[in-house]
Amino acid sequence: MEQFPRRLLTIVTETALERELLAEFDALGVRGYTITDARGKGGRGRRQSDWTQQGNVRIEIVCDPELAERIAARLRERYYEHYAMILFMQDVDVLRPEKF
Amino acid sequence: MPTLDPVIWFFVLGLLAGVARSDLRLPSAIYDFVSTLLLLAIGLKGGVELARDGGGLPLAELGGILLLGCAIPLPIFAVARGLGRLPRPDAAALAAHYGSVSVATYAVVIGYLTTRGIAFEGRAPVWVVLLEVPAIVAGILLARGLSGKVAWGRLLHELFLGRSIVLLLGGLAIGWAAGPEGSASIQPLFFDLFKGILALFLLEMGLIAAAQLPTLRRHGAFVVVFGLAAPPVLAVAGALLGLALGLSQGGITVLATLAASASYIAAPAALRTAVPEANPALSLTASLAVTFPFNIIVGIPLYARLAAALSG
């Protein structure tokens, strides 16, 4: 079965940012994403998911490397300074390249 | 010794459980459900009262309460800048939180008045709605200035269509349309169980407030002193406005409590995106860990006495 290389971009950030980020993704041409509620601890303290107000979300995007770079650059420029946010990338293989 | 309303003990229980690091946690779906019930019940109750008594919202009341919402942030901003030496964004955020209102505190004062058989205006939920937004806008303006870049369209959409406003106004409309007889069928869930729902809600609020306590130490004495001193002063302002508007004794208590309360949902969410450089923990800690407990345990009985003295 043929496999196609893509990048998996994972962002963990404040729930308060979710809506704004989704608008950013649409503007950047992201075709799909998966969001899950998350909790954890980081440089800006511990975050619980039981109260949505202070929770975290984990957003996963599978896309081509060029778009992944653009998203990362955009988030770093606009959000890193003032928000709790981490972002990392991995190589993944997909079966249906037209979806991503 | 005046006995504490049992619902307040649920808050204390949550607070103690949180401080003691108990594994007690309510799933977020439960919190959402309970707060939805509470907001709808508050709206419905007001709507039914409105249908019973008739009458709308006097124009002077609309203007006066909107003005109160816009005015409260100004002295708070000045105090936070001057006495607290807070950076401008933090002072503006604090002003927005304290100018806006807490529906949880409102629910407690409604419970307090209902238990004691003190009547208040049916349109009181409208005051909550009127007070929620202006201060947040004022706070953002204080942080950004008039020329600052803020995505107002999206922000105002989020503020006015936030779930608390939609549920309060929606409940009010349904209660008003159904009237006292029509709403009899939903009476058991929304009215009879109100105190029980409030108790569960306050249990969760106690846990949430406890989670804020560790950050108290980081923000120093100003947050504690401010969180305790601001509510009584603001309550006097609210009570005097209520008196000037000719509200009932219960109405004056409600307006004083609303003025004294600080937002912990709408304001943090709006400020987080509009003024990202403000430290979100500072205002939230003052509002949740200091002012909210103060208001529901000590403040409301005080404000009720103030209202009785003013209208007596």
mmCIF file of C-alpha atoms in Angstrom:
data_model
loop_
_atom_site.group_PDB
_atom_site.id
_atom_site.type_symbol
_atom_site.label_atom_id
_atom_site.label_comp_id
_atom_site.label_asym_id
_atom_site.label_seq_id
_atom_site.Cartn_x
_atom_site.Cartn_y
_atom_site.Cartn_z
ATOM 1 C CA MET A 1 0.000 0.000 0.000
ATOM 2 C CA GLU A 2 1.444 3.308 -1.018
ATOM 3 C CA GLN A 3 2.074 5.799 1.773
ATOM 4 C CA PHE A 4 2.583 9.544 1.517
ATOM 5 C CA PRO A 5 4.728 11.592 3.892
ATOM 6 C CA ARG A 6 3.118 14.498 5.753
ATOM 7 C CA ARG A 7 3.795 16.483 8.905
ATOM 8 C CA LEU A 8 1.786 16.136 12.094
ATOM 9 C CA LEU A 9 1.650 19.428 13.968
ATOM 10 C CA THR A 10 0.545 19.228 17.613
ATOM 11 C CA ILE A 11 -0.327 22.367 19.539
ATOM 12 C CA VAL A 12 -1.152 22.411 23.248
ATOM 13 C CA THR A 13 -2.552 25.724 24.395
ATOM 14 C CA GLU A 14 -5.180 27.564 26.433
ATOM 15 C CA THR A 15 -8.835 26.779 25.757
ATOM 16 C CA ALA A 16 -9.460 30.529 25.647
ATOM 17 C CA LEU A 17 -7.507 30.685 22.391
ATOM 18 C CA GLU A 18 -9.375 27.921 20.581
ATOM 19 C CA ARG A 19 -11.774 30.056 18.565
ATOM 20 C CA GLU A 20 -9.155 32.554 17.547
ATOM 21 C CA LEU A 21 -6.786 29.812 16.418
ATOM 22 C CA LEU A 22 -9.436 28.106 14.341
ATOM 23 C CA ALA A 23 -9.970 31.379 12.477
ATOM 24 C CA GLU A 24 -6.201 31.567 11.915
ATOM 25 C CA PHE A 25 -6.148 28.014 10.559
ATOM 26 C CA ASP A 26 -8.968 28.729 8.128
ATOM 27 C CA ALA A 27 -7.130 31.829 6.898
ATOM 28 C CA LEU A 28 -3.924 29.821 6.436
ATOM 29 C CA GLY A 29 -5.720 27.171 4.400
ATOM 30 C CA VAL A 30 -5.733 24.317 6.899
ATOM 31 C CA ARG A 31 -8.159 21.649 5.687
ATOM 32 C CA GLY A 32 -8.774 19.789 8.887
ATOM 33 C CA TYR A 33 -7.816 19.455 12.532
ATOM 34 C CA THR A 34 -8.651 17.425 15.625
ATOM 35 C CA ILE A 35 -9.155 19.042 19.003
ATOM 36 C CA THR A 36 -9.170 17.321 22.377
ATOM 37 C CA ASP A 37 -9.502 18.744 25.873
ATOM 38 C CA ALA A 38 -6.291 18.393 27.799
ATOM 39 C CA ARG A 39 -4.774 19.033 31.183
ATOM 40 C CA GLY A 40 -1.206 19.225 32.335
ATOM 41 C CA LYS A 41 1.542 21.348 33.728
ATOM 42 C CA GLY A 42 3.960 23.712 32.097
ATOM 43 C CA GLY A 43 5.844 26.970 32.343
ATOM 44 C CA ARG A 44 2.648 28.844 33.154
ATOM 45 C CA GLY A 45 1.429 26.498 35.857
ATOM 46 C CA ARG A 46 -0.916 23.564 36.124
ATOM 47 C CA ARG A 47 -4.010 23.436 33.984
ATOM 48 C CA GLN A 48 -7.101 21.410 34.791
ATOM 49 C CA SER A 49 -9.631 20.376 32.234
ATOM 50 C CA ASP A 50 -12.511 20.092 34.693
ATOM 51 C CA TRP A 51 -13.201 23.777 34.455
ATOM 52 C CA THR A 52 -13.214 24.731 30.772
ATOM 53 C CA GLN A 53 -12.330 28.309 31.602
ATOM 54 C CA GLN A 54 -8.834 27.300 32.613
ATOM 55 C CA GLY A 55 -8.383 24.180 30.591
ATOM 56 C CA ASN A 56 -6.046 23.315 27.784
ATOM 57 C CA VAL A 57 -6.747 22.009 24.326
ATOM 58 C CA ARG A 58 -4.569 19.835 22.127
ATOM 59 C CA ILE A 59 -4.926 20.572 18.455
ATOM 60 C CA GLU A 60 -3.562 18.184 15.859
ATOM 61 C CA ILE A 61 -3.131 19.077 12.222
ATOM 62 C CA VAL A 62 -1.815 16.827 9.474
ATOM 63 C CA CYS A 63 -0.626 18.803 6.467
ATOM 64 C CA ASP A 64 2.248 19.263 4.050
ATOM 65 C CA PRO A 65 5.581 20.459 5.483
ATOM 66 C CA GLU A 66 5.368 23.901 3.940
ATOM 67 C CA LEU A 67 1.979 24.676 5.523
ATOM 68 C CA ALA A 68 3.157 23.245 8.855
ATOM 69 C CA GLU A 69 6.058 25.718 8.796
ATOM 70 C CA ARG A 70 3.752 28.609 8.003
ATOM 71 C CA ILE A 71 1.376 27.701 10.837
ATOM 72 C CA ALA A 72 4.272 27.362 13.270
ATOM 73 C CA ALA A 73 5.730 30.703 12.221
ATOM 74 C CA ARG A 74 2.379 32.424 12.574
ATOM 75 C CA LEU A 75 1.712 31.006 16.040
ATOM 76 C CA ARG A 76 5.201 31.804 17.238
ATOM 77 C CA GLU A 77 4.937 35.365 16.045
ATOM 78 C CA ARG A 78 1.485 36.072 17.443
ATOM 79 C CA TYR A 79 0.961 33.914 20.513
ATOM 80 C CA TYR A 80 4.176 32.621 22.058
ATOM 81 C CA GLU A 81 4.893 35.765 24.050
ATOM 82 C CA HIS A 82 1.687 36.020 26.037
ATOM 83 C CA TYR A 83 0.011 32.626 25.995
ATOM 84 C CA ALA A 84 0.663 29.194 27.366
ATOM 85 C CA MET A 85 1.429 27.337 24.161
ATOM 86 C CA ILE A 86 3.703 24.568 22.990
ATOM 87 C CA LEU A 87 4.007 23.189 19.523
ATOM 88 C CA PHE A 88 5.839 20.230 18.062
ATOM 89 C CA MET A 89 6.051 18.424 14.734
ATOM 90 C CA GLN A 90 6.486 14.842 13.639
ATOM 91 C CA ASP A 91 6.736 13.033 10.335
ATOM 92 C CA VAL A 92 3.746 10.850 9.610
ATOM 93 C CA ASP A 93 2.567 8.776 6.652
ATOM 94 C CA VAL A 94 -0.950 8.982 5.301
ATOM 95 C CA LEU A 95 -2.850 6.790 2.863
ATOM 96 C CA ARG A 96 -5.019 9.410 1.202
ATOM 97 C CA PRO A 97 -2.807 12.385 0.290
ATOM 98 C CA GLU A 98 -5.688 14.377 -1.211
ATOM 99 C CA LYS A 99 -7.203 14.771 2.278
ATOM 100 C CA PHE A 100 -4.194 16.516 3.784
ATOM 101 C CA MET B 1 -25.564 33.846 65.940
ATOM 102 C CA PRO B 2 -27.162 34.096 62.520
ATOM 103 C CA THR B 3 -27.046 30.718 60.819
ATOM 104 C CA LEU B 4 -25.231 30.392 57.546
ATOM 105 C CA ASP B 5 -27.336 29.335 54.582
ATOM 106 C CA PRO B 6 -26.649 25.594 54.005
ATOM 107 C CA VAL B 7 -25.641 26.246 50.379
ATOM 108 C CA ILE B 8 -22.708 28.302 51.652
ATOM 109 C CA TRP B 9 -21.455 25.242 53.558
ATOM 110 C CA PHE B 10 -21.231 23.412 50.248
ATOM 111 C CA PHE B 11 -18.891 26.129 49.046
ATOM 112 C CA VAL B 12 -16.836 25.763 52.225
ATOM 113 C CA LEU B 13 -16.779 21.981 51.732
ATOM 114 C CA GLY B 14 -15.474 22.388 48.183
ATOM 115 C CA LEU B 15 -12.911 24.916 49.364
ATOM 116 C CA LEU B 16 -11.652 22.657 52.161
ATOM 117 C CA ALA B 17 -11.599 19.582 49.908
ATOM 118 C CA GLY B 18 -9.592 21.544 47.354
ATOM 119 C CA VAL B 19 -7.143 22.889 49.910
ATOM 120 C CA ALA B 20 -6.677 19.419 51.392
ATOM 121 C CA ARG B 21 -6.060 18.045 47.890
ATOM 122 C CA SER B 22 -8.931 15.618 48.055
ATOM 123 C CA ASP B 23 -9.584 13.729 44.833
ATOM 124 C CA LEU B 24 -13.083 15.229 44.775
ATOM 125 C CA ARG B 25 -13.750 16.558 41.283
ATOM 126 C CA LEU B 26 -16.920 17.219 39.362
ATOM 127 C CA PRO B 27 -16.599 16.401 35.649
ATOM 128 C CA SER B 28 -16.714 19.537 33.501
ATOM 129 C CA ALA B 29 -19.938 18.288 31.873
ATOM 130 C CA ILE B 30 -21.594 18.370 35.295
ATOM 131 C CA TYR B 31 -20.342 21.882 35.927
ATOM 132 C CA ASP B 32 -21.727 22.979 32.553
ATOM 133 C CA PHE B 33 -25.055 21.273 33.235
ATOM 134 C CA VAL B 34 -25.430 22.709 36.712
ATOM 135 C CA SER B 35 -24.516 26.222 35.621
ATOM 136 C CA THR B 36 -26.924 25.967 32.673
ATOM 137 C CA LEU B 37 -29.742 24.951 35.026
ATOM 138 C CA LEU B 38 -28.872 27.787 37.357
ATOM 139 C CA LEU B 39 -28.809 30.443 34.637
ATOM 140 C CA LEU B 40 -32.087 29.242 33.149
ATOM 141 C CA ALA B 41 -33.721 29.071 36.577
ATOM 142 C CA ILE B 42 -32.654 32.631 37.368
ATOM 143 C CA GLY B 43 -33.986 33.873 34.028
ATOM 144 C CA LEU B 44 -37.241 31.909 34.323
ATOM 145 C CA LYS B 45 -37.893 33.113 37.847
ATOM 146 C CA GLY B 46 -37.470 36.714 36.737
ATOM 147 C CA GLY B 47 -39.648 36.166 33.678
ATOM 148 C CA VAL B 48 -42.482 34.639 35.689
ATOM 149 C CA GLU B 49 -42.357 37.546 38.164
ATOM 150 C CA LEU B 50 -42.440 39.999 35.276
ATOM 151 C CA ALA B 51 -45.477 38.286 33.786
ATOM 152 C CA ARG B 52 -47.198 38.418 37.187
ATOM 153 C CA ASP B 53 -46.458 42.062 37.971
ATOM 154 C CA GLY B 54 -46.286 43.495 34.473
ATOM 155 C CA GLY B 55 -44.237 46.612 33.872
ATOM 156 C CA GLY B 56 -41.058 46.970 31.877
ATOM 157 C CA LEU B 57 -37.656 48.410 32.520
ATOM 158 C CA PRO B 58 -37.828 52.139 33.333
ATOM 159 C CA LEU B 59 -35.482 54.158 31.113
ATOM 160 C CA ALA B 60 -33.764 55.789 34.104
ATOM 161 C CA GLU B 61 -32.988 52.328 35.456
ATOM 162 C CA LEU B 62 -31.561 51.162 32.136
ATOM 163 C CA GLY B 63 -29.352 54.251 31.873
ATOM 164 C CA GLY B 64 -28.333 54.289 35.521
ATOM 165 C CA ILE B 65 -27.271 50.659 35.587
ATOM 166 C CA LEU B 66 -25.391 50.873 32.285
ATOM 167 C CA LEU B 67 -23.621 53.949 33.638
ATOM 168 C CA LEU B 68 -22.705 52.090 36.833
ATOM 169 C CA GLY B 69 -21.128 49.336 34.730
ATOM 170 C CA CYS B 70 -19.063 51.867 32.783
ATOM 171 C CA ALA B 71 -18.114 53.912 35.864
ATOM 172 C CA ILE B 72 -16.895 51.206 38.288
ATOM 173 C CA PRO B 73 -13.764 50.368 36.258
ATOM 174 C CA LEU B 74 -12.403 53.940 36.439
ATOM 175 C CA PRO B 75 -11.693 54.247 40.188
ATOM 176 C CA ILE B 76 -10.521 50.626 40.268
ATOM 177 C CA PHE B 77 -8.067 51.276 37.472
ATOM 178 C CA ALA B 78 -6.791 54.359 39.323
ATOM 179 C CA VAL B 79 -6.394 52.480 42.626
ATOM 180 C CA ALA B 80 -4.698 49.504 40.972
ATOM 181 C CA ARG B 81 -2.256 51.799 39.171
ATOM 182 C CA GLY B 82 -1.637 54.127 42.116
ATOM 183 C CA LEU B 83 -1.784 51.997 45.261
ATOM 184 C CA GLY B 84 -1.183 48.604 43.714
ATOM 185 C CA ARG B 85 1.507 49.832 41.292
ATOM 186 C CA LEU B 86 0.202 47.355 38.758
ATOM 187 C CA PRO B 87 1.222 47.614 35.116
ATOM 188 C CA ARG B 88 -1.422 49.203 32.923
ATOM 189 C CA PRO B 89 -2.763 45.965 31.342
ATOM 190 C CA ASP B 90 -3.141 44.293 34.739
ATOM 191 C CA ALA B 91 -4.866 47.317 36.260
ATOM 192 C CA ALA B 92 -7.236 47.487 33.292
ATOM 193 C CA ALA B 93 -7.987 43.770 33.548
ATOM 194 C CA LEU B 94 -8.747 44.108 37.252
ATOM 195 C CA ALA B 95 -11.047 47.043 36.464
ATOM 196 C CA ALA B 96 -12.915 44.960 33.889
ATOM 197 C CA HIS B 97 -13.339 42.012 36.283
ATOM 198 C CA TYR B 98 -14.679 44.145 39.127
ATOM 199 C CA GLY B 99 -16.917 46.291 36.957
ATOM 200 C CA SER B 100 -18.513 43.200 35.467
ATOM 201 C CA VAL B 101 -20.614 40.808 37.548
ATOM 202 C CA SER B 102 -20.674 37.271 38.882
ATOM 203 C CA VAL B 103 -23.827 35.278 38.211
ATOM 204 C CA ALA B 104 -22.877 32.851 40.967
ATOM 205 C CA THR B 105 -22.938 35.671 43.513
ATOM 206 C CA TYR B 106 -26.262 36.799 42.071
ATOM 207 C CA ALA B 107 -27.655 33.288 42.510
ATOM 208 C CA VAL B 108 -26.587 33.306 46.157
ATOM 209 C CA VAL B 109 -28.233 36.677 46.879
ATOM 210 C CA ILE B 110 -31.432 35.482 45.181
ATOM 211 C CA GLY B 111 -31.352 32.385 47.380
ATOM 212 C CA TYR B 112 -30.696 34.573 50.434
ATOM 213 C CA LEU B 113 -33.635 36.882 49.720
ATOM 214 C CA THR B 114 -36.007 34.061 48.780
ATOM 215 C CA THR B 115 -35.259 32.143 51.969
ATOM 216 C CA ARG B 116 -36.058 35.233 54.030
ATOM 217 C CA GLY B 117 -39.159 36.095 52.029
ATOM 218 C CA ILE B 118 -37.784 39.474 50.917
ATOM 219 C CA ALA B 119 -39.305 40.491 47.578
ATOM 220 C CA PHE B 120 -37.221 41.951 44.758
ATOM 221 C CA GLU B 121 -37.909 43.140 41.219
ATOM 222 C CA GLY B 122 -38.634 40.400 38.673
ATOM 223 C CA ARG B 123 -36.533 42.204 36.108
ATOM 224 C CA ALA B 124 -33.391 41.788 38.237
ATOM 225 C CA PRO B 125 -31.845 39.273 35.770
ATOM 226 C CA VAL B 126 -31.843 42.117 33.237
ATOM 227 C CA TRP B 127 -29.554 44.068 35.575
ATOM 228 C CA VAL B 128 -27.079 41.192 35.444
ATOM 229 C CA VAL B 129 -27.098 41.363 31.663
ATOM 230 C CA LEU B 130 -26.777 45.183 31.680
ATOM 231 C CA LEU B 131 -23.819 45.065 34.064
ATOM 232 C CA GLU B 132 -21.922 42.217 32.474
ATOM 233 C CA VAL B 133 -20.602 43.786 29.278
ATOM 234 C CA PRO B 134 -19.937 47.578 29.662
ATOM 235 C CA ALA B 135 -17.145 47.171 32.212
ATOM 236 C CA ILE B 136 -15.341 44.644 30.043
ATOM 237 C CA VAL B 137 -15.410 47.067 27.128
ATOM 238 C CA ALA B 138 -14.268 49.875 29.462
ATOM 239 C CA GLY B 139 -11.419 47.705 30.769
ATOM 240 C CA ILE B 140 -10.225 46.878 27.271
ATOM 241 C CA LEU B 141 -10.339 50.584 26.367
ATOM 242 C CA LEU B 142 -8.333 51.413 29.498
ATOM 243 C CA ALA B 143 -5.688 48.908 28.442
ATOM 244 C CA ARG B 144 -5.634 49.693 24.764
ATOM 245 C CA GLY B 145 -6.723 53.299 24.426
ATOM 246 C CA LEU B 146 -9.229 54.367 21.805
ATOM 247 C CA SER B 147 -6.874 53.785 18.901
ATOM 248 C CA GLY B 148 -5.726 50.333 20.015
ATOM 249 C CA LYS B 149 -6.167 47.365 17.729
ATOM 250 C CA VAL B 150 -8.945 45.160 19.056
ATOM 251 C CA ALA B 151 -11.107 42.791 17.010
ATOM 252 C CA TRP B 152 -14.283 44.418 18.349
ATOM 253 C CA GLY B 153 -16.665 42.633 16.024
ATOM 254 C CA ARG B 154 -15.757 39.176 17.186
ATOM 255 C CA LEU B 155 -15.309 40.295 20.772
ATOM 256 C CA LEU B 156 -18.745 41.891 21.053
ATOM 257 C CA HIS B 157 -20.299 38.882 19.366
ATOM 258 C CA GLU B 158 -18.717 36.636 21.974
ATOM 259 C CA LEU B 159 -19.745 38.937 24.818
ATOM 260 C CA PHE B 160 -23.360 39.434 23.809
ATOM 261 C CA LEU B 161 -23.904 35.864 22.697
ATOM 262 C CA GLY B 162 -22.000 34.306 25.580
ATOM 263 C CA ARG B 163 -23.922 31.451 27.131
ATOM 264 C CA SER B 164 -24.707 33.300 30.352
ATOM 265 C CA ILE B 165 -26.466 36.141 28.527
ATOM 266 C CA VAL B 166 -28.251 33.811 26.111
ATOM 267 C CA LEU B 167 -29.505 31.563 28.925
ATOM 268 C CA LEU B 168 -30.488 34.438 31.235
ATOM 269 C CA LEU B 169 -32.391 36.341 28.570
ATOM 270 C CA GLY B 170 -33.763 33.138 27.054
ATOM 271 C CA GLY B 171 -35.043 31.986 30.446
ATOM 272 C CA LEU B 172 -36.491 35.418 31.103
ATOM 273 C CA ALA B 173 -38.357 35.387 27.787
ATOM 274 C CA ILE B 174 -39.675 31.852 28.304
ATOM 275 C CA GLY B 175 -40.760 32.611 31.866
ATOM 276 C CA TRP B 176 -42.467 35.788 30.762
ATOM 277 C CA ALA B 177 -44.236 34.115 27.838
ATOM 278 C CA ALA B 178 -45.345 31.122 29.913
ATOM 279 C CA GLY B 179 -46.443 33.145 32.921
ATOM 280 C CA PRO B 180 -47.050 31.770 36.413
ATOM 281 C CA GLU B 181 -49.554 29.108 35.307
ATOM 282 C CA GLY B 182 -47.779 28.049 32.130
ATOM 283 C CA SER B 183 -44.501 27.532 33.927
ATOM 284 C CA ALA B 184 -46.068 25.261 36.546
ATOM 285 C CA SER B 185 -44.991 22.202 34.556
ATOM 286 C CA ILE B 186 -41.293 23.128 34.779
ATOM 287 C CA GLN B 187 -41.583 24.343 38.345
ATOM 288 C CA PRO B 188 -40.197 21.162 40.006
ATOM 289 C CA LEU B 189 -36.884 21.196 38.169
ATOM 290 C CA PHE B 190 -36.161 24.893 37.885
ATOM 291 C CA PHE B 191 -37.759 26.406 40.985
ATOM 292 C CA ASP B 192 -38.186 23.725 43.626
ATOM 293 C CA LEU B 193 -34.700 22.298 43.098
ATOM 294 C CA PHE B 194 -33.026 25.708 42.840
ATOM 295 C CA LYS B 195 -31.285 25.522 46.197
ATOM 296 C CA GLY B 196 -30.049 21.988 45.550
ATOM 297 C CA ILE B 197 -28.648 22.958 42.178
ATOM 298 C CA LEU B 198 -27.056 26.025 43.747
ATOM 299 C CA ALA B 199 -25.486 23.822 46.432
ATOM 300 C CA LEU B 200 -23.866 21.558 43.814
ATOM 301 C CA PHE B 201 -22.721 24.588 41.858
ATOM 302 C CA LEU B 202 -21.156 26.157 44.943
ATOM 303 C CA LEU B 203 -19.392 22.886 45.776
ATOM 304 C CA GLU B 204 -17.674 23.140 42.411
ATOM 305 C CA MET B 205 -17.019 26.853 42.947
ATOM 306 C CA GLY B 206 -15.276 25.965 46.200
ATOM 307 C CA LEU B 207 -13.002 23.552 44.352
ATOM 308 C CA ILE B 208 -12.281 26.162 41.683
ATOM 309 C CA ALA B 209 -11.558 28.854 44.279
ATOM 310 C CA ALA B 210 -9.232 26.485 46.142
ATOM 311 C CA ALA B 211 -7.299 25.900 42.932
ATOM 312 C CA GLN B 212 -6.635 29.664 42.800
ATOM 313 C CA LEU B 213 -5.266 29.888 46.331
ATOM 314 C CA PRO B 214 -1.663 28.891 45.552
ATOM 315 C CA THR B 215 -1.380 31.847 43.161
ATOM 316 C CA LEU B 216 -2.477 34.227 45.929
ATOM 317 C CA ARG B 217 0.955 34.151 47.508
ATOM 318 C CA ARG B 218 2.615 35.117 44.272
ATOM 319 C CA HIS B 219 0.551 38.278 43.881
ATOM 320 C CA GLY B 220 1.213 39.734 47.267
ATOM 321 C CA ALA B 221 -0.863 41.599 49.746
ATOM 322 C CA PHE B 222 -2.431 44.037 47.305
ATOM 323 C CA VAL B 223 -4.649 41.405 45.709
ATOM 324 C CA VAL B 224 -5.969 40.261 49.089
ATOM 325 C CA VAL B 225 -6.522 43.754 50.473
ATOM 326 C CA PHE B 226 -8.097 44.921 47.237
ATOM 327 C CA GLY B 227 -10.292 41.828 46.942
ATOM 328 C CA LEU B 228 -11.659 42.426 50.440
ATOM 329 C CA ALA B 229 -11.890 46.224 50.398
ATOM 330 C CA ALA B 230 -13.387 46.793 46.957
ATOM 331 C CA PRO B 231 -16.680 44.859 47.385
ATOM 332 C CA PRO B 232 -18.119 46.832 50.350
ATOM 333 C CA VAL B 233 -17.229 50.163 48.704
ATOM 334 C CA LEU B 234 -18.765 49.097 45.393
ATOM 335 C CA ALA B 235 -21.803 47.715 47.238
ATOM 336 C CA VAL B 236 -22.457 51.154 48.747
ATOM 337 C CA ALA B 237 -22.339 52.662 45.246
ATOM 338 C CA GLY B 238 -24.772 50.022 43.984
ATOM 339 C CA ALA B 239 -27.084 50.457 46.960
ATOM 340 C CA LEU B 240 -27.174 54.244 46.567
ATOM 341 C CA LEU B 241 -27.995 53.877 42.884
ATOM 342 C CA GLY B 242 -30.751 51.412 43.786
ATOM 343 C CA LEU B 243 -32.139 53.878 46.304
ATOM 344 C CA ALA B 244 -32.034 56.717 43.757
ATOM 345 C CA LEU B 245 -33.851 54.521 41.236
ATOM 346 C CA GLY B 246 -36.550 53.782 43.788
ATOM 347 C CA LEU B 247 -35.960 50.038 43.966
ATOM 348 C CA SER B 248 -37.457 47.843 46.678
ATOM 349 C CA GLN B 249 -35.370 46.783 49.670
ATOM 350 C CA GLY B 250 -34.709 43.423 47.994
ATOM 351 C CA GLY B 251 -33.834 45.198 44.748
ATOM 352 C CA ILE B 252 -31.331 47.445 46.516
ATOM 353 C CA THR B 253 -29.721 44.350 48.070
ATOM 354 C CA VAL B 254 -29.461 42.719 44.654
ATOM 355 C CA LEU B 255 -27.978 45.791 42.978
ATOM 356 C CA ALA B 256 -25.502 46.307 45.838
ATOM 357 C CA THR B 257 -24.430 42.663 45.555
ATOM 358 C CA LEU B 258 -24.071 42.898 41.781
ATOM 359 C CA ALA B 259 -21.939 46.032 42.096
ATOM 360 C CA ALA B 260 -19.782 44.292 44.713
ATOM 361 C CA SER B 261 -19.334 41.116 42.686
ATOM 362 C CA ALA B 262 -16.525 40.483 40.235
ATOM 363 C CA SER B 263 -16.661 38.512 37.011
ATOM 364 C CA TYR B 264 -14.764 35.257 36.716
ATOM 365 C CA ILE B 265 -16.088 33.927 33.409
ATOM 366 C CA ALA B 266 -16.952 36.592 30.839
ATOM 367 C CA ALA B 267 -14.200 39.050 31.784
ATOM 368 C CA PRO B 268 -11.284 36.576 31.890
ATOM 369 C CA ALA B 269 -12.300 35.062 28.562
ATOM 370 C CA ALA B 270 -12.643 38.435 26.816
ATOM 371 C CA LEU B 271 -9.516 39.931 28.366
ATOM 372 C CA ARG B 272 -7.424 36.876 27.544
ATOM 373 C CA THR B 273 -7.794 37.468 23.835
ATOM 374 C CA ALA B 274 -8.190 41.273 23.812
ATOM 375 C CA VAL B 275 -5.412 42.131 26.291
ATOM 376 C CA PRO B 276 -3.054 39.132 26.169
ATOM 377 C CA GLU B 277 -0.239 40.881 28.035
ATOM 378 C CA ALA B 278 -2.364 41.183 31.187
ATOM 379 C CA ASN B 279 -1.604 38.457 33.710
ATOM 380 C CA PRO B 280 -4.808 36.371 33.715
ATOM 381 C CA ALA B 281 -4.105 34.793 37.114
ATOM 382 C CA LEU B 282 -3.976 38.113 38.957
ATOM 383 C CA SER B 283 -7.542 39.278 38.307
ATOM 384 C CA LEU B 284 -8.985 35.788 38.445
ATOM 385 C CA THR B 285 -7.382 35.095 41.808
ATOM 386 C CA ALA B 286 -8.648 38.357 43.287
ATOM 387 C CA SER B 287 -12.122 37.710 41.914
ATOM 388 C CA LEU B 288 -12.444 33.997 42.680
ATOM 389 C CA ALA B 289 -10.271 33.343 45.700
ATOM 390 C CA VAL B 290 -10.910 36.556 47.632
ATOM 391 C CA THR B 291 -13.944 38.536 46.500
ATOM 392 C CA PHE B 292 -16.335 35.689 45.714
ATOM 393 C CA PRO B 293 -15.968 33.929 49.109
ATOM 394 C CA PHE B 294 -16.102 37.289 50.890
ATOM 395 C CA ASN B 295 -19.301 38.304 49.116
ATOM 396 C CA ILE B 296 -21.223 35.078 49.653
ATOM 397 C CA ILE B 297 -20.171 34.509 53.265
ATOM 398 C CA VAL B 298 -19.842 38.012 54.746
ATOM 399 C CA GLY B 299 -20.888 40.495 52.092
ATOM 400 C CA ILE B 300 -24.465 39.584 51.211
ATOM 401 C CA PRO B 301 -25.802 39.714 54.816
ATOM 402 C CA LEU B 302 -24.051 43.097 55.162
ATOM 403 C CA TYR B 303 -25.518 44.438 51.925
ATOM 404 C CA ALA B 304 -28.975 43.231 52.987
ATOM 405 C CA ARG B 305 -28.626 45.166 56.236
ATOM 406 C CA LEU B 306 -27.431 48.234 54.335
ATOM 407 C CA ALA B 307 -30.450 47.986 52.037
ATOM 408 C CA ALA B 308 -32.775 47.640 55.019
ATOM 409 C CA ALA B 309 -31.234 50.710 56.652
ATOM 410 C CA LEU B 310 -31.438 52.754 53.450
ATOM 411 C CA SER B 311 -35.019 51.874 52.619
ATOM 412 C CA GLY B 312 -36.233 51.819 56.225
#
